[in-house]
PDB file of C-alpha atoms in Angstrom:
ATOM      1  CA  MET A   1       1.119   3.476  46.490  1.00 55.00           C
ATOM      2  CA  ARG A   2      -0.838   0.692  44.767  1.00 50.00           C
ATOM      3  CA  LYS A   3      -3.763   3.047  43.987  1.00 51.00           C
ATOM      4  CA  VAL A   4      -1.356   5.540  42.412  1.00 44.00           C
ATOM      5  CA  VAL A   5       0.184   2.866  40.178  1.00 40.00           C
ATOM      6  CA  ILE A   6      -3.231   1.512  39.135  1.00 42.00           C
ATOM      7  CA  GLY A   7      -4.503   5.057  38.478  1.00 42.00           C
ATOM      8  CA  LEU A   8      -1.401   5.893  36.427  1.00 38.00           C
ATOM      9  CA  PHE A   9      -1.819   2.687  34.410  1.00 40.00           C
ATOM     10  CA  ALA A  10      -5.478   3.545  33.689  1.00 41.00           C
ATOM     11  CA  ILE A  11      -4.493   7.019  32.469  1.00 41.00           C
ATOM     12  CA  LEU A  12      -1.724   5.640  30.235  1.00 40.00           C
ATOM     13  CA  ALA A  13      -3.969   2.880  28.865  1.00 42.00           C
ATOM     14  CA  GLY A  14      -6.696   5.396  28.041  1.00 43.00           C
ATOM     15  CA  THR A  15      -4.168   7.608  26.264  1.00 37.00           C
ATOM     16  CA  SER A  16      -2.797   4.728  24.199  1.00 35.00           C
ATOM     17  CA  PHE A  17      -6.317   3.630  23.183  1.00 34.00           C
ATOM     18  CA  ALA A  18      -7.145   7.177  22.084  1.00 38.00           C
ATOM     19  CA  MET A  19      -3.887   7.385  20.128  1.00 38.00           C
ATOM     20  CA  ALA A  20      -4.629   4.037  18.456  1.00 36.00           C
ATOM     21  CA  ALA A  21      -8.019   5.313  17.251  1.00 44.00           C
ATOM     22  CA  ASP A  22      -6.310   8.359  15.732  1.00 46.00           C
ATOM     23  CA  THR A  23      -3.900   6.216  13.713  1.00 56.00           C
ATOM     24  CA  GLY A  24      -6.661   4.488  11.697  1.00 90.00           C
ATOM     25  CA  CYS A  25      -9.418   5.962   9.585  1.00 94.00           C
ATOM     26  CA  ASP A  26     -10.056   8.733  12.131  1.00 94.00           C
ATOM     27  CA  ALA A  27      -6.717  10.232  11.087  1.00 95.00           C
ATOM     28  CA  PHE A  28      -8.222  11.482   7.789  1.00 97.00           C
ATOM     29  CA  LYS A  29      -8.967  15.221   7.717  1.00 96.00           C
ATOM     30  CA  TRP A  30     -12.635  14.448   6.975  1.00 97.00           C
ATOM     31  CA  PRO A  31     -14.948  11.454   7.480  1.00 95.00           C
ATOM     32  CA  VAL A  32     -14.536   8.422   5.193  1.00 96.00           C
ATOM     33  CA  GLU A  33     -17.502   6.370   6.426  1.00 96.00           C
ATOM     34  CA  ARG A  34     -19.320   6.695   3.090  1.00 97.00           C
ATOM     35  CA  GLU A  35     -16.348   5.154   1.291  1.00 96.00           C
ATOM     36  CA  GLN A  36     -16.196   2.363   3.863  1.00 95.00           C
ATOM     37  CA  ALA A  37     -19.857   1.596   3.135  1.00 96.00           C
ATOM     38  CA  LEU A  38     -19.530   1.837  -0.669  1.00 97.00           C
ATOM     39  CA  PHE A  39     -16.233   0.026  -1.340  1.00 97.00           C
ATOM     40  CA  PRO A  40     -17.236  -3.558  -0.359  1.00 97.00           C
ATOM     41  CA  GLU A  41     -20.137  -3.568  -2.869  1.00 96.00           C
ATOM     42  CA  ALA A  42     -18.482  -1.458  -5.605  1.00 98.00           C
ATOM     43  CA  PRO A  43     -19.312  -2.802  -9.065  1.00 98.00           C
ATOM     44  CA  ALA A  44     -16.550  -3.439 -11.599  1.00 98.00           C
ATOM     45  CA  ALA A  45     -15.740  -0.690 -14.123  1.00 98.00           C
ATOM     46  CA  GLN A  46     -13.255  -0.402 -16.968  1.00 97.00           C
ATOM     47  CA  SER A  47     -11.067   2.511 -17.959  1.00 96.00           C
ATOM     48  CA  GLY A  48     -13.161   5.016 -19.924  1.00 97.00           C
ATOM     49  CA  ALA A  49     -16.313   4.314 -17.900  1.00 97.00           C
ATOM     50  CA  THR A  50     -18.773   7.038 -16.995  1.00 98.00           C
ATOM     51  CA  LEU A  51     -19.005   7.353 -13.207  1.00 98.00           C
ATOM     52  CA  THR A  52     -21.848   8.717 -11.106  1.00 97.00           C
ATOM     53  CA  VAL A  53     -21.367  11.122  -8.209  1.00 97.00           C
ATOM     54  CA  GLY A  54     -22.374   9.387  -4.974  1.00 97.00           C
ATOM     55  CA  GLU A  55     -21.115   5.968  -6.025  1.00 97.00           C
ATOM     56  CA  ALA A  56     -17.939   3.892  -5.985  1.00 98.00           C
ATOM     57  CA  VAL A  57     -16.464   1.467  -8.514  1.00 98.00           C
ATOM     58  CA  ASP A  58     -13.856  -1.258  -8.536  1.00 98.00           C
ATOM     59  CA  LEU A  59     -11.817   0.175 -11.392  1.00 98.00           C
ATOM     60  CA  THR A  60      -9.763  -2.143 -13.603  1.00 98.00           C
ATOM     61  CA  LEU A  61      -6.523  -0.393 -14.554  1.00 98.00           C
ATOM     62  CA  ALA A  62      -4.254  -0.890 -17.561  1.00 98.00           C
ATOM     63  CA  ALA A  63      -0.504  -0.555 -18.017  1.00 98.00           C
ATOM     64  CA  VAL A  64       0.031   3.188 -17.630  1.00 97.00           C
ATOM     65  CA  ASP A  65       1.860   3.507 -20.950  1.00 96.00           C
ATOM     66  CA  THR A  66      -1.264   2.225 -22.768  1.00 97.00           C
ATOM     67  CA  VAL A  67      -3.777   4.620 -21.151  1.00 97.00           C
ATOM     68  CA  PRO A  68      -4.894   7.487 -23.423  1.00 96.00           C
ATOM     69  CA  PHE A  69      -4.702  10.345 -20.905  1.00 97.00           C
ATOM     70  CA  GLN A  70      -6.248  13.597 -22.153  1.00 96.00           C
ATOM     71  CA  VAL A  71      -3.332  15.514 -20.619  1.00 97.00           C
ATOM     72  CA  PRO A  72      -0.135  14.083 -19.114  1.00 97.00           C
ATOM     73  CA  PRO A  73      -0.547  13.248 -15.398  1.00 97.00           C
ATOM     74  CA  GLN A  74       0.734  16.001 -13.089  1.00 96.00           C
ATOM     75  CA  ARG A  75       3.071  13.449 -11.506  1.00 95.00           C
ATOM     76  CA  ALA A  76       4.858  11.313 -14.084  1.00 95.00           C
ATOM     77  CA  PRO A  77       3.958   7.669 -13.401  1.00 97.00           C
ATOM     78  CA  ALA A  78       6.751   5.163 -12.875  1.00 96.00           C
ATOM     79  CA  ALA A  79       7.312   2.461 -15.478  1.00 95.00           C
ATOM     80  CA  GLY A  80       5.407  -0.723 -14.751  1.00 97.00           C
ATOM     81  CA  THR A  81       2.539   1.036 -12.958  1.00 98.00           C
ATOM     82  CA  PHE A  82      -1.139   1.155 -13.876  1.00 98.00           C
ATOM     83  CA  GLY A  83      -3.719   3.788 -14.698  1.00 98.00           C
ATOM     84  CA  ALA A  84      -7.187   4.538 -16.055  1.00 98.00           C
ATOM     85  CA  THR A  85      -9.490   7.354 -17.043  1.00 98.00           C
ATOM     86  CA  ALA A  86     -13.160   7.869 -16.278  1.00 98.00           C
ATOM     87  CA  ASN A  87     -15.780  10.422 -17.195  1.00 98.00           C
ATOM     88  CA  VAL A  88     -17.954  12.190 -14.647  1.00 98.00           C
ATOM     89  CA  THR A  89     -20.540  14.951 -14.661  1.00 98.00           C
ATOM     90  CA  VAL A  90     -19.662  17.398 -11.893  1.00 97.00           C
ATOM     91  CA  PRO A  91     -22.702  18.749 -10.006  1.00 96.00           C
ATOM     92  CA  PRO A  92     -23.497  22.474 -10.414  1.00 96.00           C
ATOM     93  CA  GLU A  93     -21.923  23.274  -7.010  1.00 94.00           C
ATOM     94  CA  GLY A  94     -18.615  22.038  -8.459  1.00 95.00           C
ATOM     95  CA  ASP A  95     -17.216  20.301  -5.361  1.00 95.00           C
ATOM     96  CA  LEU A  96     -15.956  16.761  -5.865  1.00 97.00           C
ATOM     97  CA  GLN A  97     -14.228  14.343  -3.492  1.00 98.00           C
ATOM     98  CA  LEU A  98     -12.357  11.368  -4.936  1.00 98.00           C
ATOM     99  CA  SER A  99     -11.261   8.607  -2.573  1.00 98.00           C
ATOM    100  CA  LEU A 100      -8.953   5.736  -3.529  1.00 98.00           C
ATOM    101  CA  SER A 101      -8.463   2.359  -1.890  1.00 98.00           C
ATOM    102  CA  ASP A 102      -4.757   2.215  -2.755  1.00 97.00           C
ATOM    103  CA  GLU A 103      -1.822   4.454  -3.568  1.00 96.00           C
ATOM    104  CA  ALA A 104      -2.110   6.170  -6.936  1.00 98.00           C
ATOM    105  CA  TRP A 105      -2.027   9.673  -8.372  1.00 98.00           C
ATOM    106  CA  VAL A 106      -5.361  11.231  -9.313  1.00 98.00           C
ATOM    107  CA  ASP A 107      -5.931  14.223 -11.585  1.00 98.00           C
ATOM    108  CA  VAL A 108      -9.150  15.843 -12.751  1.00 98.00           C
ATOM    109  CA  VAL A 109      -9.217  17.428 -16.208  1.00 98.00           C
ATOM    110  CA  GLN A 110     -11.762  20.028 -17.238  1.00 97.00           C
ATOM    111  CA  ASP A 111     -11.750  22.046 -20.458  1.00 96.00           C
ATOM    112  CA  GLY A 112      -8.494  20.365 -21.484  1.00 96.00           C
ATOM    113  CA  LYS A 113      -6.605  21.476 -18.343  1.00 97.00           C
ATOM    114  CA  THR A 114      -5.669  19.745 -15.121  1.00 98.00           C
ATOM    115  CA  VAL A 115      -7.445  21.264 -12.125  1.00 97.00           C
ATOM    116  CA  LYS A 116      -5.302  21.638  -8.997  1.00 97.00           C
ATOM    117  CA  SER A 117      -6.712  19.838  -5.951  1.00 97.00           C
ATOM    118  CA  ALA A 118      -8.252  21.992  -3.220  1.00 97.00           C
ATOM    119  CA  ALA A 119      -7.439  19.601  -0.346  1.00 98.00           C
ATOM    120  CA  PHE A 120      -5.830  16.219   0.241  1.00 96.00           C
ATOM    121  CA  SER A 121      -5.862  13.664   3.032  1.00 97.00           C
ATOM    122  CA  GLY A 122      -3.906  10.433   3.021  1.00 96.00           C
ATOM    123  CA  VAL A 123      -3.622   7.744   5.685  1.00 95.00           C
ATOM    124  CA  LYS A 124      -1.661   4.500   5.438  1.00 95.00           C
ATOM    125  CA  THR A 125      -3.334   2.926   8.483  1.00 95.00           C
ATOM    126  CA  CYS A 126      -6.984   2.955   7.341  1.00 96.00           C
ATOM    127  CA  PRO A 127      -7.946  -0.487   6.009  1.00 94.00           C
ATOM    128  CA  GLY A 128      -9.288  -0.204   2.468  1.00 95.00           C
ATOM    129  CA  ILE A 129      -8.899   3.569   2.015  1.00 97.00           C
ATOM    130  CA  ARG A 130      -5.560   5.206   1.224  1.00 97.00           C
ATOM    131  CA  LYS A 131      -6.330   8.751   0.141  1.00 97.00           C
ATOM    132  CA  SER A 132      -9.085  11.257  -0.432  1.00 98.00           C
ATOM    133  CA  VAL A 133      -8.713  14.351  -2.616  1.00 98.00           C
ATOM    134  CA  ARG A 134     -11.081  17.304  -3.006  1.00 98.00           C
ATOM    135  CA  PHE A 135     -11.465  19.470  -6.085  1.00 98.00           C
ATOM    136  CA  LYS A 136     -13.295  22.752  -6.792  1.00 97.00           C
ATOM    137  CA  LEU A 137     -14.588  22.443 -10.336  1.00 97.00           C
ATOM    138  CA  ALA A 138     -17.120  23.959 -12.674  1.00 97.00           C
ATOM    139  CA  GLY A 139     -20.361  22.025 -13.035  1.00 97.00           C
ATOM    140  CA  GLY A 140     -20.360  19.824 -16.131  1.00 97.00           C
ATOM    141  CA  ALA A 141     -18.124  17.274 -17.819  1.00 98.00           C
ATOM    142  CA  ALA A 142     -14.761  16.259 -16.343  1.00 98.00           C
ATOM    143  CA  ILE A 143     -12.270  13.437 -16.750  1.00 98.00           C
ATOM    144  CA  ILE A 144     -10.726  11.613 -13.808  1.00 98.00           C
ATOM    145  CA  GLN A 145      -7.208  10.312 -14.511  1.00 98.00           C
ATOM    146  CA  VAL A 146      -5.666   7.709 -12.198  1.00 98.00           C
ATOM    147  CA  SER A 147      -1.981   6.896 -12.696  1.00 98.00           C
ATOM    148  CA  GLY A 148       1.009   5.397 -10.927  1.00 98.00           C
ATOM    149  CA  ALA A 149      -0.946   2.590  -9.211  1.00 98.00           C
ATOM    150  CA  LYS A 150       1.126  -0.438  -8.249  1.00 97.00           C
ATOM    151  CA  LYS A 151      -1.769  -2.874  -8.729  1.00 96.00           C
ATOM    152  CA  ALA A 152      -4.073  -3.431 -11.721  1.00 97.00           C
ATOM    153  CA  ASP A 153      -7.230  -2.422  -9.866  1.00 96.00           C
ATOM    154  CA  LEU A 154      -8.420  -0.078  -7.157  1.00 97.00           C
ATOM    155  CA  LYS A 155     -11.650   1.171  -5.719  1.00 98.00           C
ATOM    156  CA  LEU A 156     -12.639   4.760  -6.466  1.00 98.00           C
ATOM    157  CA  ALA A 157     -15.445   6.690  -4.761  1.00 98.00           C
ATOM    158  CA  VAL A 158     -16.800   9.811  -6.455  1.00 98.00           C
ATOM    159  CA  LEU A 159     -18.589  11.912  -3.847  1.00 98.00           C
ATOM    160  CA  THR A 160     -19.474  15.469  -2.915  1.00 96.00           C
ATOM    161  CA  PRO A 161     -17.718  16.644   0.262  1.00 95.00           C
ATOM    162  CA  GLU A 162     -19.616  16.454   3.557  1.00 90.00           C
TER     163      GLU A 162
END
């Protein structure tokens, strides 16, 4: 009887450890290890900055009602929240992955129009990374619009999908 109880405990403990791993960063639909490596050393950037694909920044946000968005955000930001814009050159392949450290809405504007995201993954239990959004874009200039953030700064990684 004792061996059965010990064996059952080992099975249950193993299951709970596996479930715990799935509730953190592993719960994203795709890997976020690059963001985890980039965010701690992300240099400061202001709204309107030009960002480089493959890097992350610690973006200073402004009161959302003072940010000159090229087009209105797809989700209307609540009063008292923060936002920013940034420029980026999309690689010729056109795939872009934007990851944020905190809750906020992110749009990408190209040719004066908001581009619908191709995929989204959000996890509340991953320390330092809240969401990651993928876009299929044309190569060339684009504007990243962040809005609805509850804090005046957040980290933003601009990557190509793995």
